[in-house]
Amino acid sequence: MLRNITLSNGKTVEVECLSCALTSRMIEPEGGAIIETAFFHAHQDVAYPIKGLVILASRRHIKGMDELTEEERLDYIQLLANIRKAQREVLGIESVYYFYNEDTTHHFHTWMVPRYPWMESFGRSIESVRPVLLHARNERNNEKNRMEVMQAIKTLRRELNA
Ligand SMILES: [Zn+2]
C-alpha cells in the first residue's frame, strides 16, 4: 500500500513503507540518523518533541522479532543497550519505556521513550504511552523543546559514533 508522507520541508513523497524509506536513506529524518549499522538505523521522530526519544528500525522489511537473523539479533540488543547507555550518560535519562508492535503499517522498529516528570500525570502503564506522545506533539511543540530535541540528537550521535 502506498502512503503519502509529508516531509518537514513541506514536500510530499509517496512510499510503500516509511521504515524502508528511512533506513534506505530515500528520506532523511529531521536531525539526521543517530547511529546506523549494517542492520539497523536509529533516528528521532521530531514530530514528537521529547528529548532523547529514539526509534530503532531494522533495515530489512520484516515485522516479527522471530524474523531477525542471528547477526541482526546480536546487533539489535547491542545497539539498544548502547543507545540506552548514551541516553543515561549524556542526557541524564533515568528511565525509558520501550514500545514495539508487530502489526505496524511500517516495519520492525522499537520506540525508546524517555520518561520525564511531566509524564507522571499520564500514569505508568502501557496505556500512558499514546497520551504522552500526543501531548508532546500537540502541547509541547514549541521552539524551546524543538531546539532541545535537535541538540539531543547531535549529542547522542556524537556519543554513539565516538
Ligand atoms: Zn519496510
mmCIF file with all atom_site columns, C-alpha atoms and ligand atoms in Angstrom:
data_model
loop_
_atom_site.group_PDB
_atom_site.id
_atom_site.type_symbol
_atom_site.label_atom_id
_atom_site.label_alt_id
_atom_site.label_comp_id
_atom_site.label_asym_id
_atom_site.label_entity_id
_atom_site.label_seq_id
_atom_site.pdbx_PDB_ins_code
_atom_site.Cartn_x
_atom_site.Cartn_y
_atom_site.Cartn_z
_atom_site.occupancy
_atom_site.B_iso_or_equiv
_atom_site.pdbx_formal_charge
_atom_site.auth_seq_id
_atom_site.auth_comp_id
_atom_site.auth_asym_id
_atom_site.auth_atom_id
_atom_site.pdbx_PDB_model_num
ATOM   1   C  CA . MET A 1 1   ? 0.000  0.000   0.000  1.00 0.00 ? 1   MET A CA 1
ATOM   2   C  CA . LEU A 1 2   ? 1.416  3.381   -0.977 1.00 0.00 ? 2   LEU A CA 1
ATOM   3   C  CA . ARG A 1 3   ? 1.284  6.159   1.596  1.00 0.00 ? 3   ARG A CA 1
ATOM   4   C  CA . ASN A 1 4   ? 1.878  9.858   1.254  1.00 0.00 ? 4   ASN A CA 1
ATOM   5   C  CA . ILE A 1 5   ? 4.432  11.203  3.693  1.00 0.00 ? 5   ILE A CA 1
ATOM   6   C  CA . THR A 1 6   ? 4.832  14.920  4.204  1.00 0.00 ? 6   THR A CA 1
ATOM   7   C  CA . LEU A 1 7   ? 8.426  15.836  4.949  1.00 0.00 ? 7   LEU A CA 1
ATOM   8   C  CA . SER A 1 8   ? 9.482  18.621  7.290  1.00 0.00 ? 8   SER A CA 1
ATOM   9   C  CA . ASN A 1 9   ? 10.352 20.781  4.265  1.00 0.00 ? 9   ASN A CA 1
ATOM   10  C  CA . GLY A 1 10  ? 6.747  20.531  3.135  1.00 0.00 ? 10  GLY A CA 1
ATOM   11  C  CA . LYS A 1 11  ? 7.421  18.164  0.235  1.00 0.00 ? 11  LYS A CA 1
ATOM   12  C  CA . THR A 1 12  ? 5.263  15.091  -0.112 1.00 0.00 ? 12  THR A CA 1
ATOM   13  C  CA . VAL A 1 13  ? 6.673  11.730  -1.131 1.00 0.00 ? 13  VAL A CA 1
ATOM   14  C  CA . GLU A 1 14  ? 4.841  8.520   -1.860 1.00 0.00 ? 14  GLU A CA 1
ATOM   15  C  CA . VAL A 1 15  ? 6.359  5.498   -0.151 1.00 0.00 ? 15  VAL A CA 1
ATOM   16  C  CA . GLU A 1 16  ? 5.443  1.865   0.316  1.00 0.00 ? 16  GLU A CA 1
ATOM   17  C  CA . CYS A 1 17  ? 6.895  1.688   3.832  1.00 0.00 ? 17  CYS A CA 1
ATOM   18  C  CA . LEU A 1 18  ? 8.130  4.627   5.894  1.00 0.00 ? 18  LEU A CA 1
ATOM   19  C  CA . SER A 1 19  ? 10.720 2.499   7.702  1.00 0.00 ? 19  SER A CA 1
ATOM   20  C  CA . CYS A 1 20  ? 12.156 1.294   4.376  1.00 0.00 ? 20  CYS A CA 1
ATOM   21  C  CA . ALA A 1 21  ? 12.281 4.879   3.094  1.00 0.00 ? 21  ALA A CA 1
ATOM   22  C  CA . LEU A 1 22  ? 14.178 5.987   6.203  1.00 0.00 ? 22  LEU A CA 1
ATOM   23  C  CA . THR A 1 23  ? 16.585 3.087   6.562  1.00 0.00 ? 23  THR A CA 1
ATOM   24  C  CA . SER A 1 24  ? 17.444 3.081   2.855  1.00 0.00 ? 24  SER A CA 1
ATOM   25  C  CA . ARG A 1 25  ? 18.097 6.848   3.093  1.00 0.00 ? 25  ARG A CA 1
ATOM   26  C  CA . MET A 1 26  ? 15.462 7.634   0.497  1.00 0.00 ? 26  MET A CA 1
ATOM   27  C  CA . ILE A 1 27  ? 14.211 10.143  3.023  1.00 0.00 ? 27  ILE A CA 1
ATOM   28  C  CA . GLU A 1 28  ? 16.348 11.805  5.668  1.00 0.00 ? 28  GLU A CA 1
ATOM   29  C  CA . PRO A 1 29  ? 14.851 12.059  9.161  1.00 0.00 ? 29  PRO A CA 1
ATOM   30  C  CA . GLU A 1 30  ? 14.845 15.587  10.560 1.00 0.00 ? 30  GLU A CA 1
ATOM   31  C  CA . GLY A 1 31  ? 18.023 15.930  12.600 1.00 0.00 ? 31  GLY A CA 1
ATOM   32  C  CA . GLY A 1 32  ? 19.630 13.030  10.700 1.00 0.00 ? 32  GLY A CA 1
ATOM   33  C  CA . ALA A 1 33  ? 20.347 9.454   11.731 1.00 0.00 ? 33  ALA A CA 1
ATOM   34  C  CA . ILE A 1 34  ? 21.623 8.966   15.276 1.00 0.00 ? 34  ILE A CA 1
ATOM   35  C  CA . ILE A 1 35  ? 23.515 5.785   14.513 1.00 0.00 ? 35  ILE A CA 1
ATOM   36  C  CA . GLU A 1 36  ? 23.482 3.341   11.604 1.00 0.00 ? 36  GLU A CA 1
ATOM   37  C  CA . THR A 1 37  ? 24.806 -0.184  11.302 1.00 0.00 ? 37  THR A CA 1
ATOM   38  C  CA . ALA A 1 38  ? 24.615 -2.771  8.545  1.00 0.00 ? 38  ALA A CA 1
ATOM   39  C  CA . PHE A 1 39  ? 21.315 -3.995  10.031 1.00 0.00 ? 39  PHE A CA 1
ATOM   40  C  CA . PHE A 1 40  ? 19.716 -1.091  11.894 1.00 0.00 ? 40  PHE A CA 1
ATOM   41  C  CA . HIS A 1 41  ? 19.041 2.622   11.737 1.00 0.00 ? 41  HIS A CA 1
ATOM   42  C  CA . ALA A 1 42  ? 18.291 4.881   14.726 1.00 0.00 ? 42  ALA A CA 1
ATOM   43  C  CA . HIS A 1 43  ? 16.605 8.257   14.453 1.00 0.00 ? 43  HIS A CA 1
ATOM   44  C  CA . GLN A 1 44  ? 14.220 10.540  16.298 1.00 0.00 ? 44  GLN A CA 1
ATOM   45  C  CA . ASP A 1 45  ? 10.723 11.374  15.125 1.00 0.00 ? 45  ASP A CA 1
ATOM   46  C  CA . VAL A 1 46  ? 10.820 15.114  15.799 1.00 0.00 ? 46  VAL A CA 1
ATOM   47  C  CA . ALA A 1 47  ? 7.043  15.325  15.357 1.00 0.00 ? 47  ALA A CA 1
ATOM   48  C  CA . TYR A 1 48  ? 7.106  14.184  18.980 1.00 0.00 ? 48  TYR A CA 1
ATOM   49  C  CA . PRO A 1 49  ? 9.395  16.701  20.674 1.00 0.00 ? 49  PRO A CA 1
ATOM   50  C  CA . ILE A 1 50  ? 10.642 14.524  23.512 1.00 0.00 ? 50  ILE A CA 1
ATOM   51  C  CA . LYS A 1 51  ? 14.333 14.972  24.215 1.00 0.00 ? 51  LYS A CA 1
ATOM   52  C  CA . GLY A 1 52  ? 16.255 11.729  23.697 1.00 0.00 ? 52  GLY A CA 1
ATOM   53  C  CA . LEU A 1 53  ? 13.413 9.743   22.105 1.00 0.00 ? 53  LEU A CA 1
ATOM   54  C  CA . VAL A 1 54  ? 14.919 7.195   19.727 1.00 0.00 ? 54  VAL A CA 1
ATOM   55  C  CA . ILE A 1 55  ? 13.344 4.930   17.121 1.00 0.00 ? 55  ILE A CA 1
ATOM   56  C  CA . LEU A 1 56  ? 15.460 1.926   16.237 1.00 0.00 ? 56  LEU A CA 1
ATOM   57  C  CA . ALA A 1 57  ? 14.406 0.357   12.928 1.00 0.00 ? 57  ALA A CA 1
ATOM   58  C  CA . SER A 1 58  ? 15.736 -2.690  11.104 1.00 0.00 ? 58  SER A CA 1
ATOM   59  C  CA . ARG A 1 59  ? 16.943 -2.195  7.554  1.00 0.00 ? 59  ARG A CA 1
ATOM   60  C  CA . ARG A 1 60  ? 15.147 -5.278  6.312  1.00 0.00 ? 60  ARG A CA 1
ATOM   61  C  CA . HIS A 1 61  ? 11.405 -5.121  5.768  1.00 0.00 ? 61  HIS A CA 1
ATOM   62  C  CA . ILE A 1 62  ? 10.313 -7.607  8.412  1.00 0.00 ? 62  ILE A CA 1
ATOM   63  C  CA . LYS A 1 63  ? 7.578  -7.482  11.029 1.00 0.00 ? 63  LYS A CA 1
ATOM   64  C  CA . GLY A 1 64  ? 8.318  -10.089 13.665 1.00 0.00 ? 64  GLY A CA 1
ATOM   65  C  CA . MET A 1 65  ? 11.106 -10.368 16.234 1.00 0.00 ? 65  MET A CA 1
ATOM   66  C  CA . ASP A 1 66  ? 11.467 -14.021 15.198 1.00 0.00 ? 66  ASP A CA 1
ATOM   67  C  CA . GLU A 1 67  ? 12.371 -12.986 11.653 1.00 0.00 ? 67  GLU A CA 1
ATOM   68  C  CA . LEU A 1 68  ? 15.640 -11.420 12.799 1.00 0.00 ? 68  LEU A CA 1
ATOM   69  C  CA . THR A 1 69  ? 18.719 -13.384 11.819 1.00 0.00 ? 69  THR A CA 1
ATOM   70  C  CA . GLU A 1 70  ? 21.308 -14.357 14.405 1.00 0.00 ? 70  GLU A CA 1
ATOM   71  C  CA . GLU A 1 71  ? 23.540 -11.457 13.347 1.00 0.00 ? 71  GLU A CA 1
ATOM   72  C  CA . GLU A 1 72  ? 20.648 -8.990  13.474 1.00 0.00 ? 72  GLU A CA 1
ATOM   73  C  CA . ARG A 1 73  ? 19.632 -10.169 16.942 1.00 0.00 ? 73  ARG A CA 1
ATOM   74  C  CA . LEU A 1 74  ? 23.092 -9.560  18.301 1.00 0.00 ? 74  LEU A CA 1
ATOM   75  C  CA . ASP A 1 75  ? 23.324 -6.169  16.619 1.00 0.00 ? 75  ASP A CA 1
ATOM   76  C  CA . TYR A 1 76  ? 19.854 -5.220  17.902 1.00 0.00 ? 76  TYR A CA 1
ATOM   77  C  CA . ILE A 1 77  ? 20.473 -5.893  21.577 1.00 0.00 ? 77  ILE A CA 1
ATOM   78  C  CA . GLN A 1 78  ? 23.920 -4.347  21.400 1.00 0.00 ? 78  GLN A CA 1
ATOM   79  C  CA . LEU A 1 79  ? 22.524 -1.179  19.825 1.00 0.00 ? 79  LEU A CA 1
ATOM   80  C  CA . LEU A 1 80  ? 19.563 -0.932  22.189 1.00 0.00 ? 80  LEU A CA 1
ATOM   81  C  CA . ALA A 1 81  ? 21.895 -1.208  25.158 1.00 0.00 ? 81  ALA A CA 1
ATOM   82  C  CA . ASN A 1 82  ? 24.404 1.281   23.724 1.00 0.00 ? 82  ASN A CA 1
ATOM   83  C  CA . ILE A 1 83  ? 21.704 3.827   22.926 1.00 0.00 ? 83  ILE A CA 1
ATOM   84  C  CA . ARG A 1 84  ? 20.245 3.339   26.397 1.00 0.00 ? 84  ARG A CA 1
ATOM   85  C  CA . LYS A 1 85  ? 23.668 3.897   27.947 1.00 0.00 ? 85  LYS A CA 1
ATOM   86  C  CA . ALA A 1 86  ? 24.165 7.080   25.923 1.00 0.00 ? 86  ALA A CA 1
ATOM   87  C  CA . GLN A 1 87  ? 20.728 8.374   26.926 1.00 0.00 ? 87  GLN A CA 1
ATOM   88  C  CA . ARG A 1 88  ? 21.690 7.880   30.552 1.00 0.00 ? 88  ARG A CA 1
ATOM   89  C  CA . GLU A 1 89  ? 25.223 9.200   30.374 1.00 0.00 ? 89  GLU A CA 1
ATOM   90  C  CA . VAL A 1 90  ? 24.953 12.230  28.111 1.00 0.00 ? 90  VAL A CA 1
ATOM   91  C  CA . LEU A 1 91  ? 21.293 13.188  28.561 1.00 0.00 ? 91  LEU A CA 1
ATOM   92  C  CA . GLY A 1 92  ? 20.782 12.064  32.168 1.00 0.00 ? 92  GLY A CA 1
ATOM   93  C  CA . ILE A 1 93  ? 17.738 9.939   31.280 1.00 0.00 ? 93  ILE A CA 1
ATOM   94  C  CA . GLU A 1 94  ? 16.842 7.738   34.242 1.00 0.00 ? 94  GLU A CA 1
ATOM   95  C  CA . SER A 1 95  ? 14.048 5.610   32.793 1.00 0.00 ? 95  SER A CA 1
ATOM   96  C  CA . VAL A 1 96  ? 12.962 4.617   29.304 1.00 0.00 ? 96  VAL A CA 1
ATOM   97  C  CA . TYR A 1 97  ? 9.780  2.952   28.047 1.00 0.00 ? 97  TYR A CA 1
ATOM   98  C  CA . TYR A 1 98  ? 10.214 0.559   25.124 1.00 0.00 ? 98  TYR A CA 1
ATOM   99  C  CA . PHE A 1 99  ? 7.401  0.065   22.673 1.00 0.00 ? 99  PHE A CA 1
ATOM   100 C  CA . TYR A 1 100 ? 7.240  -2.205  19.664 1.00 0.00 ? 100 TYR A CA 1
ATOM   101 C  CA . ASN A 1 101 ? 4.203  -3.626  17.878 1.00 0.00 ? 101 ASN A CA 1
ATOM   102 C  CA . GLU A 1 102 ? 4.473  -6.194  15.114 1.00 0.00 ? 102 GLU A CA 1
ATOM   103 C  CA . ASP A 1 103 ? 1.218  -5.315  13.353 1.00 0.00 ? 103 ASP A CA 1
ATOM   104 C  CA . THR A 1 104 ? 2.546  -1.978  12.161 1.00 0.00 ? 104 THR A CA 1
ATOM   105 C  CA . THR A 1 105 ? 1.992  -0.358  8.780  1.00 0.00 ? 105 THR A CA 1
ATOM   106 C  CA . HIS A 1 106 ? 5.773  0.201   8.660  1.00 0.00 ? 106 HIS A CA 1
ATOM   107 C  CA . HIS A 1 107 ? 8.269  -2.463  9.621  1.00 0.00 ? 107 HIS A CA 1
ATOM   108 C  CA . PHE A 1 108 ? 10.268 -3.646  12.636 1.00 0.00 ? 108 PHE A CA 1
ATOM   109 C  CA . HIS A 1 109 ? 11.061 -0.668  14.833 1.00 0.00 ? 109 HIS A CA 1
ATOM   110 C  CA . THR A 1 110 ? 11.335 -0.093  18.569 1.00 0.00 ? 110 THR A CA 1
ATOM   111 C  CA . TRP A 1 111 ? 10.432 3.170   20.267 1.00 0.00 ? 111 TRP A CA 1
ATOM   112 C  CA . MET A 1 112 ? 12.629 4.173   23.190 1.00 0.00 ? 112 MET A CA 1
ATOM   113 C  CA . VAL A 1 113 ? 10.636 6.821   25.032 1.00 0.00 ? 113 VAL A CA 1
ATOM   114 C  CA . PRO A 1 114 ? 12.423 8.588   27.896 1.00 0.00 ? 114 PRO A CA 1
ATOM   115 C  CA . ARG A 1 115 ? 10.359 9.371   30.966 1.00 0.00 ? 115 ARG A CA 1
ATOM   116 C  CA . TYR A 1 116 ? 10.181 12.927  32.243 1.00 0.00 ? 116 TYR A CA 1
ATOM   117 C  CA . PRO A 1 117 ? 8.387  14.280  35.333 1.00 0.00 ? 117 PRO A CA 1
ATOM   118 C  CA . TRP A 1 118 ? 5.603  15.910  33.255 1.00 0.00 ? 118 TRP A CA 1
ATOM   119 C  CA . MET A 1 119 ? 4.593  12.423  32.060 1.00 0.00 ? 119 MET A CA 1
ATOM   120 C  CA . GLU A 1 120 ? 3.646  11.301  35.572 1.00 0.00 ? 120 GLU A CA 1
ATOM   121 C  CA . SER A 1 121 ? 0.124  12.652  35.220 1.00 0.00 ? 121 SER A CA 1
ATOM   122 C  CA . PHE A 1 122 ? -0.481 10.149  32.416 1.00 0.00 ? 122 PHE A CA 1
ATOM   123 C  CA . GLY A 1 123 ? 0.400  7.184   34.626 1.00 0.00 ? 123 GLY A CA 1
ATOM   124 C  CA . ARG A 1 124 ? 2.982  4.481   34.156 1.00 0.00 ? 124 ARG A CA 1
ATOM   125 C  CA . SER A 1 125 ? 1.056  1.785   32.361 1.00 0.00 ? 125 SER A CA 1
ATOM   126 C  CA . ILE A 1 126 ? 1.182  0.870   28.683 1.00 0.00 ? 126 ILE A CA 1
ATOM   127 C  CA . GLU A 1 127 ? -1.965 2.990   28.193 1.00 0.00 ? 127 GLU A CA 1
ATOM   128 C  CA . SER A 1 128 ? 0.034  6.101   29.087 1.00 0.00 ? 128 SER A CA 1
ATOM   129 C  CA . VAL A 1 129 ? 2.314  5.866   26.066 1.00 0.00 ? 129 VAL A CA 1
ATOM   130 C  CA . ARG A 1 130 ? -0.034 7.208   23.409 1.00 0.00 ? 130 ARG A CA 1
ATOM   131 C  CA . PRO A 1 131 ? -1.395 10.120  25.512 1.00 0.00 ? 131 PRO A CA 1
ATOM   132 C  CA . VAL A 1 132 ? 2.203  11.055  26.366 1.00 0.00 ? 132 VAL A CA 1
ATOM   133 C  CA . LEU A 1 133 ? 3.192  11.095  22.692 1.00 0.00 ? 133 LEU A CA 1
ATOM   134 C  CA . LEU A 1 134 ? 0.108  13.055  21.680 1.00 0.00 ? 134 LEU A CA 1
ATOM   135 C  CA . HIS A 1 135 ? 0.608  15.543  24.494 1.00 0.00 ? 135 HIS A CA 1
ATOM   136 C  CA . ALA A 1 136 ? 4.198  16.063  23.359 1.00 0.00 ? 136 ALA A CA 1
ATOM   137 C  CA . ARG A 1 137 ? 3.126  16.552  19.750 1.00 0.00 ? 137 ARG A CA 1
ATOM   138 C  CA . ASN A 1 138 ? 0.181  18.832  20.450 1.00 0.00 ? 138 ASN A CA 1
ATOM   139 C  CA . GLU A 1 139 ? 1.135  20.749  23.587 1.00 0.00 ? 139 GLU A CA 1
ATOM   140 C  CA . ARG A 1 140 ? 4.921  20.790  23.751 1.00 0.00 ? 140 ARG A CA 1
ATOM   141 C  CA . ASN A 1 141 ? 5.722  21.507  20.125 1.00 0.00 ? 141 ASN A CA 1
ATOM   142 C  CA . ASN A 1 142 ? 7.394  24.836  20.814 1.00 0.00 ? 142 ASN A CA 1
ATOM   143 C  CA . GLU A 1 143 ? 10.687 26.331  19.745 1.00 0.00 ? 143 GLU A CA 1
ATOM   144 C  CA . LYS A 1 144 ? 12.413 25.619  23.049 1.00 0.00 ? 144 LYS A CA 1
ATOM   145 C  CA . ASN A 1 145 ? 11.538 21.913  23.054 1.00 0.00 ? 145 ASN A CA 1
ATOM   146 C  CA . ARG A 1 146 ? 12.385 21.514  19.396 1.00 0.00 ? 146 ARG A CA 1
ATOM   147 C  CA . MET A 1 147 ? 15.809 23.081  19.962 1.00 0.00 ? 147 MET A CA 1
ATOM   148 C  CA . GLU A 1 148 ? 16.416 20.716  22.884 1.00 0.00 ? 148 GLU A CA 1
ATOM   149 C  CA . VAL A 1 149 ? 15.400 17.758  20.757 1.00 0.00 ? 149 VAL A CA 1
ATOM   150 C  CA . MET A 1 150 ? 17.717 18.754  17.908 1.00 0.00 ? 150 MET A CA 1
ATOM   151 C  CA . GLN A 1 151 ? 20.575 19.293  20.352 1.00 0.00 ? 151 GLN A CA 1
ATOM   152 C  CA . ALA A 1 152 ? 19.948 15.883  21.956 1.00 0.00 ? 152 ALA A CA 1
ATOM   153 C  CA . ILE A 1 153 ? 20.085 14.187  18.534 1.00 0.00 ? 153 ILE A CA 1
ATOM   154 C  CA . LYS A 1 154 ? 23.535 15.703  17.974 1.00 0.00 ? 154 LYS A CA 1
ATOM   155 C  CA . THR A 1 155 ? 24.710 14.801  21.466 1.00 0.00 ? 155 THR A CA 1
ATOM   156 C  CA . LEU A 1 156 ? 23.584 11.177  21.090 1.00 0.00 ? 156 LEU A CA 1
ATOM   157 C  CA . ARG A 1 157 ? 25.101 10.897  17.610 1.00 0.00 ? 157 ARG A CA 1
ATOM   158 C  CA . ARG A 1 158 ? 28.438 12.208  18.848 1.00 0.00 ? 158 ARG A CA 1
ATOM   159 C  CA . GLU A 1 159 ? 28.443 9.824   21.810 1.00 0.00 ? 159 GLU A CA 1
ATOM   160 C  CA . LEU A 1 160 ? 27.387 6.764   19.831 1.00 0.00 ? 160 LEU A CA 1
ATOM   161 C  CA . ASN A 1 161 ? 29.780 7.323   16.943 1.00 0.00 ? 161 ASN A CA 1
ATOM   162 C  CA . ALA A 1 162 ? 32.788 8.207   19.088 1.00 0.00 ? 162 ALA A CA 1
HETATM 163 ZN ZN . ZN  B 2 .   ? 9.782  -1.565  5.233  1.00 0.00 ? 1   ZN  B ZN 1
#
